[in-house]
Amino acid sequence: MNRFAVFGNPIEHSLSPMIHNEFSKELGIELSYEKILSPIAEFALTANEFIEGGGKGFNITLPFKVEAFNFSEELTSNASAAGAVNTIKVENKVIIGENTDGSGLVNDLEKNLNESIAGKEILIIGAGGATQGILKPLLDKNPEKILLANRTPEKSVKLATEFLKYGKVCGFGLNQIKAKPVDIVINATSASIDGTMPDLPGGLCEGALCYDLMYGMQSQFMKWSFENSARQVSDGLGMLVEQAALSFNFWHKKSPRTDSVINLIREKDDL
Ligand code: NDP
């Protein structure tokens, strides 16, 4: 049976095995998919052991996405732009790195939330690893522009400069965000994990789609968006399942259905 896995530290919480098992049941592809806890300093060693043991591919989650980028021998264009890898496949003994996070978000917006990106003004808050992964796939969809705000402005300015070659993107500090409404607000900070949110002007999200990359609970940002007249509010569960479907396709060349798996997790975990 072909072996797949997800590597992370911690990894216990990962929904990836359940998601990939659902996809494989639907498409009749036999596989095993494990959670592998890699010691922080030993990602390459753990990954090599898995490959030597017959592993055909694996996902990579925090904190190893940049190490997986360096570990890859070939990169897809999304992985190369993101500087991070969340999916690896071993093909003819070559280790190929891909990043499906950004296209997963785009698919969730377009397919599941019926939101077109072309011509829209998008504000992304946060300039960490997740933002690096989503910028190119969003810019590839021709938004009017992307505004990139971060607590540490140097990071958003640097990222915006790097991604200007893919489309219109402008970086600045959190305190420079205007109260003027935009079409889509994406919370790509890790503040939701601590149950907090950045200080944002309320007018910003009036009539907007507000999207928190975090999933698993209703975040402060989601509550704030409802209270400030957002048109639609979403967590990042759809992105998680969509990125998994793209990884599945990268390995097996088949596209699973995602709506049933999203619904299954929402029902099971009451999300
Ligand atoms: P990083 O640690 O790389 O970046 C964190 C970012 O959040 C930085 O820009 C940081 O600002 C900012 N930040 C943290 N706390 C605060 C705060 N209190 N106020 C303002 N800004 C803050 O994290 P990632 O980019 O990897 O992850 C971000 C989020 O995306 C997480 O919630 C993660 O779970 C989620 N995610 C979801 C995925 C999905 O499939 N749904 C996939 C990948 C990520 P500064 O630079 O100033 O420190």
Coordinates of C-alpha atoms and ligand atoms in Angstrom, one line a residue:
M1 CA 0.0 0.0 0.0
N2 CA 1.4 3.5 -0.9
R3 CA 2.5 5.4 2.2
F4 CA 1.7 9.1 2.7
A5 CA 2.0 11.3 5.9
V6 CA 1.9 14.7 7.4
F7 CA 5.0 16.0 9.3
G8 CA 4.8 18.6 12.0
N9 CA 5.6 19.4 15.6
P10 CA 3.1 19.3 17.3
I11 CA 1.1 17.1 15.0
E12 CA -1.5 15.4 17.3
H13 CA -4.3 17.9 16.3
S14 CA -3.9 17.4 12.6
L15 CA -7.0 16.7 10.6
S16 CA -5.0 15.7 7.5
P17 CA -5.2 11.9 8.0
M18 CA -9.0 12.0 8.3
I19 CA -9.3 14.3 5.3
H20 CA -7.1 12.1 3.1
N21 CA -8.8 8.9 4.2
E22 CA -12.2 10.4 3.2
F23 CA -10.8 11.4 -0.2
S24 CA -9.3 7.9 -0.8
K25 CA -12.5 6.2 0.2
E26 CA -14.5 8.4 -2.2
L27 CA -12.1 7.8 -5.1
G28 CA -11.3 4.1 -4.3
I29 CA -7.5 4.7 -3.9
E30 CA -5.9 2.5 -1.3
L31 CA -3.3 4.3 0.8
S32 CA -2.0 4.7 4.3
Y33 CA -1.7 8.2 5.7
E34 CA 0.1 8.8 9.0
K35 CA 0.9 11.6 11.4
I36 CA 4.6 11.9 12.0
L37 CA 6.0 14.0 14.8
S38 CA 9.4 15.2 13.7
P39 CA 11.9 16.4 16.3
I40 CA 12.4 20.2 15.7
A41 CA 16.0 19.9 14.6
E42 CA 15.6 16.7 12.6
F43 CA 13.1 17.4 9.8
A44 CA 15.4 16.3 7.0
L45 CA 16.5 13.1 8.8
T46 CA 12.8 12.2 9.6
A47 CA 11.8 12.9 6.0
N48 CA 14.6 10.9 4.5
E49 CA 13.7 7.9 6.7
F50 CA 10.1 8.1 5.5
I51 CA 11.2 8.2 1.8
E52 CA 13.7 5.3 2.3
G53 CA 10.9 3.3 3.9
G54 CA 8.9 3.7 0.7
G55 CA 7.0 7.0 1.4
K56 CA 5.6 8.4 -1.8
G57 CA 4.6 11.8 -0.6
F58 CA 3.9 13.9 2.5
N59 CA 2.3 17.1 3.7
I60 CA 4.3 19.5 5.9
T61 CA 2.8 21.7 8.6
L62 CA 4.3 24.1 11.2
P63 CA 7.2 24.6 11.8
F64 CA 8.8 22.8 8.9
K65 CA 7.4 24.5 5.7
V66 CA 10.7 26.5 5.0
E67 CA 12.8 23.4 5.8
A68 CA 10.7 21.4 3.3
F69 CA 11.4 24.1 0.7
N70 CA 15.1 23.7 1.3
F71 CA 14.8 19.9 1.3
S72 CA 13.0 19.8 -2.1
E73 CA 15.1 19.1 -5.3
E74 CA 12.6 20.6 -7.6
L75 CA 9.9 23.3 -6.9
T76 CA 6.5 24.2 -8.5
S77 CA 6.0 27.9 -9.3
N78 CA 3.7 28.4 -6.3
A79 CA 6.3 26.8 -4.0
S80 CA 9.1 28.8 -5.4
A81 CA 7.1 32.1 -5.0
A82 CA 6.0 31.2 -1.5
G83 CA 9.5 30.2 -0.3
A84 CA 7.7 27.4 1.6
V85 CA 6.5 23.9 0.8
N86 CA 3.4 22.1 2.3
T87 CA 3.4 19.1 -0.1
I88 CA 6.2 16.8 -1.3
K89 CA 6.0 14.0 -3.8
V90 CA 8.8 11.6 -4.7
E91 CA 8.7 10.9 -8.4
N92 CA 11.4 8.9 -10.2
K93 CA 13.5 9.4 -7.0
V94 CA 13.2 13.2 -7.3
I95 CA 11.8 15.2 -4.4
I96 CA 9.3 17.7 -5.7
G97 CA 8.0 20.5 -3.5
E98 CA 4.6 22.2 -4.0
N99 CA 2.6 24.7 -2.0
T100 CA -1.1 24.3 -2.2
D101 CA -2.1 26.6 0.7
G102 CA -2.8 29.7 -1.5
S103 CA -4.7 27.8 -4.2
G104 CA -6.6 26.1 -1.4
L105 CA -7.8 29.5 -0.2
V106 CA -8.6 30.7 -3.8
N107 CA -10.7 27.5 -4.3
D108 CA -12.5 28.0 -1.0
L109 CA -13.3 31.6 -1.9
E110 CA -14.5 30.9 -5.4
K111 CA -16.1 27.4 -5.2
N112 CA -17.5 27.2 -1.6
L113 CA -18.1 30.9 -0.8
N114 CA -19.0 32.0 -4.4
E115 CA -16.7 35.0 -4.1
S116 CA -14.9 36.2 -7.3
I117 CA -11.4 37.7 -6.7
A118 CA -11.0 39.6 -10.0
G119 CA -11.4 43.3 -9.7
K120 CA -11.7 43.2 -5.8
E121 CA -9.8 45.2 -3.3
I122 CA -8.3 42.8 -0.7
L123 CA -6.8 43.7 2.7
I124 CA -4.5 41.0 4.2
I125 CA -3.6 41.5 7.8
G126 CA -0.3 39.7 8.7
A127 CA 2.8 39.0 6.8
G128 CA 4.0 35.7 8.0
G129 CA 4.4 32.3 6.3
A130 CA 0.7 31.9 5.5
T131 CA 0.7 35.3 3.7
Q132 CA 3.7 34.3 1.7
G133 CA 1.8 31.3 0.5
I134 CA -1.4 33.0 -0.5
L135 CA -0.1 36.1 -2.2
K136 CA 0.8 34.7 -5.7
P137 CA -2.4 32.6 -6.1
L138 CA -4.5 35.6 -5.1
L139 CA -2.6 38.0 -7.4
D140 CA -2.9 35.4 -10.3
K141 CA -6.7 36.0 -10.1
N142 CA -6.3 39.7 -10.9
P143 CA -7.7 41.5 -7.9
E144 CA -7.9 45.3 -8.2
K145 CA -5.2 45.4 -5.6
I146 CA -3.9 43.8 -2.4
L147 CA -3.3 45.9 0.7
L148 CA -0.9 44.2 3.0
A149 CA -0.8 45.4 6.7
N150 CA 1.4 44.0 9.4
R151 CA 2.3 44.8 13.0
T152 CA 5.9 44.9 12.0
P153 CA 5.6 47.1 8.8
E154 CA 9.1 46.3 7.5
K155 CA 7.9 42.7 6.8
S156 CA 4.8 43.7 4.9
V157 CA 6.7 46.3 2.9
K158 CA 9.4 43.7 2.0
L159 CA 6.8 41.1 1.0
A160 CA 4.9 43.6 -1.1
T161 CA 8.1 44.6 -2.9
E162 CA 8.9 40.9 -3.6
F163 CA 5.4 40.1 -5.0
L164 CA 5.0 43.3 -7.1
K165 CA 6.1 41.3 -10.1
Y166 CA 2.8 39.2 -9.9
G167 CA 0.4 42.1 -9.5
K168 CA -0.6 45.3 -7.6
V169 CA 0.3 44.9 -3.9
C170 CA 1.2 47.5 -1.3
G171 CA 2.7 47.0 2.2
F172 CA 2.3 49.2 5.3
G173 CA 1.8 49.1 9.1
L174 CA -1.3 48.0 11.0
N175 CA -1.8 51.6 12.3
Q176 CA -2.0 52.9 8.8
I177 CA -5.2 50.9 7.9
K178 CA -8.0 53.3 6.8
A179 CA -11.6 52.9 8.1
K180 CA -12.7 52.8 4.4
P181 CA -14.5 49.5 3.4
V182 CA -12.7 47.0 1.2
D183 CA -14.2 44.0 -0.6
I184 CA -12.4 41.2 1.2
V185 CA -10.5 41.2 4.5
I186 CA -8.3 38.3 5.3
N187 CA -6.9 37.8 8.8
A188 CA -3.6 36.0 8.3
T189 CA -2.2 36.8 11.7
S190 CA -1.7 34.1 14.3
A191 CA -3.5 36.4 16.9
S192 CA -6.6 34.2 16.7
I193 CA -4.7 31.3 18.2
D194 CA -4.2 33.3 21.4
G195 CA -7.9 34.4 21.3
T196 CA -7.1 38.0 20.4
M197 CA -7.2 40.1 17.3
P198 CA -5.3 43.2 16.0
D199 CA -6.9 46.6 16.7
L200 CA -8.8 47.4 13.4
P201 CA -11.1 50.3 12.4
G202 CA -14.7 48.9 12.3
G203 CA -15.7 50.7 9.0
L204 CA -13.2 48.6 7.2
C205 CA -15.3 45.4 6.9
E206 CA -18.8 47.0 6.3
G207 CA -20.2 44.9 3.4
A208 CA -17.0 42.9 3.1
L209 CA -16.3 39.2 3.1
C210 CA -14.2 38.6 6.2
Y211 CA -12.0 35.5 6.2
D212 CA -9.9 34.1 9.1
L213 CA -7.3 31.6 8.0
M214 CA -7.6 30.0 11.4
Y215 CA -10.2 27.2 11.9
G216 CA -11.6 25.2 14.8
M217 CA -13.5 27.9 16.6
Q218 CA -15.2 31.2 16.1
S219 CA -12.3 33.7 16.5
Q220 CA -12.4 37.2 17.9
F221 CA -11.8 38.5 14.3
M222 CA -14.9 36.6 13.2
K223 CA -17.0 37.9 16.0
W224 CA -15.8 41.5 15.3
S225 CA -16.6 41.0 11.6
F226 CA -20.2 40.0 12.4
E227 CA -20.6 43.0 14.8
N228 CA -19.2 45.4 12.2
S229 CA -21.6 44.5 9.4
A230 CA -19.5 42.2 7.3
R231 CA -21.5 40.7 4.3
Q232 CA -20.1 37.2 5.0
V233 CA -17.8 35.7 7.5
S234 CA -15.7 32.5 7.2
D235 CA -13.1 30.6 9.1
G236 CA -10.2 28.7 7.3
L237 CA -11.6 25.2 7.4
G238 CA -12.6 25.3 3.7
M239 CA -9.0 26.4 2.9
L240 CA -7.6 23.4 4.9
V241 CA -9.8 20.9 3.0
E242 CA -9.2 22.5 -0.4
Q243 CA -5.4 22.6 0.1
A244 CA -5.6 18.9 1.0
A245 CA -7.6 18.2 -2.2
L246 CA -4.9 19.9 -4.3
S247 CA -2.2 17.8 -2.5
F248 CA -4.2 14.7 -3.2
N249 CA -4.4 15.6 -6.9
F250 CA -0.6 16.4 -6.9
W251 CA 0.0 12.8 -5.8
H252 CA -2.8 10.8 -7.4
K253 CA -3.9 12.9 -10.4
K254 CA -7.5 12.8 -9.2
S255 CA -9.6 15.6 -7.7
P256 CA -11.8 14.5 -4.7
R257 CA -15.0 16.3 -3.7
T258 CA -14.4 18.7 -0.9
D259 CA -17.9 19.9 0.2
S260 CA -18.9 16.6 1.8
V261 CA -15.6 16.5 3.9
I262 CA -16.0 20.2 5.0
N263 CA -19.6 19.4 6.1
L264 CA -18.5 16.2 7.8
I265 CA -15.9 18.1 9.9
R266 CA -18.3 20.9 10.7
E267 CA -21.0 18.4 11.9
K268 CA -18.5 16.3 13.9
D269 CA -16.8 19.2 15.6
D270 CA -19.9 21.4 15.7
L271 CA -18.1 24.3 13.8
Ligands
NDP1 P1 3.5 33.3 11.3 O1 3.9 33.0 12.7 O2 4.4 33.0 10.2 O3 3.0 34.8 11.2 C1 2.2 35.4 12.2 C2 1.7 36.8 11.7 O4 0.8 37.2 12.6 C3 2.8 37.9 11.7 O5 2.6 38.7 10.6 C4 2.6 38.6 13.0 O6 3.1 39.9 13.0 C5 1.1 38.5 13.1 N1 0.6 38.6 14.5 C6 0.7 37.7 15.5 N2 0.1 38.1 16.6 C7 -0.4 39.4 16.3 C8 -1.2 40.3 17.1 N3 -1.5 40.1 18.3 N4 -1.5 41.5 16.5 C9 -1.1 41.7 15.2 N5 -0.4 40.8 14.4 C10 -0.1 39.7 15.0 O7 2.1 32.5 11.2 P2 1.5 31.9 9.8 O8 1.6 32.9 8.8 O9 2.1 30.6 9.5 O10 0.0 31.5 10.2 C11 -1.0 32.6 10.4 C12 -2.4 32.0 10.6 O11 -2.8 31.2 9.4 C13 -2.5 31.0 11.7 O12 -3.7 31.2 12.4 C14 -2.5 29.6 11.1 O13 -3.2 28.6 11.8 C15 -3.3 30.0 9.8 N6 -3.1 29.0 8.7 C16 -4.3 28.4 8.2 C17 -4.2 27.5 7.1 C18 -5.4 26.8 6.6 O14 -5.3 25.9 5.8 N7 -6.6 27.3 7.0 C19 -2.9 27.2 6.5 C20 -1.8 28.0 7.0 C21 -1.9 28.8 8.1 P3 4.6 40.3 13.2 O15 5.3 40.1 11.9 O16 4.6 41.7 13.6 O17 5.1 39.4 14.3

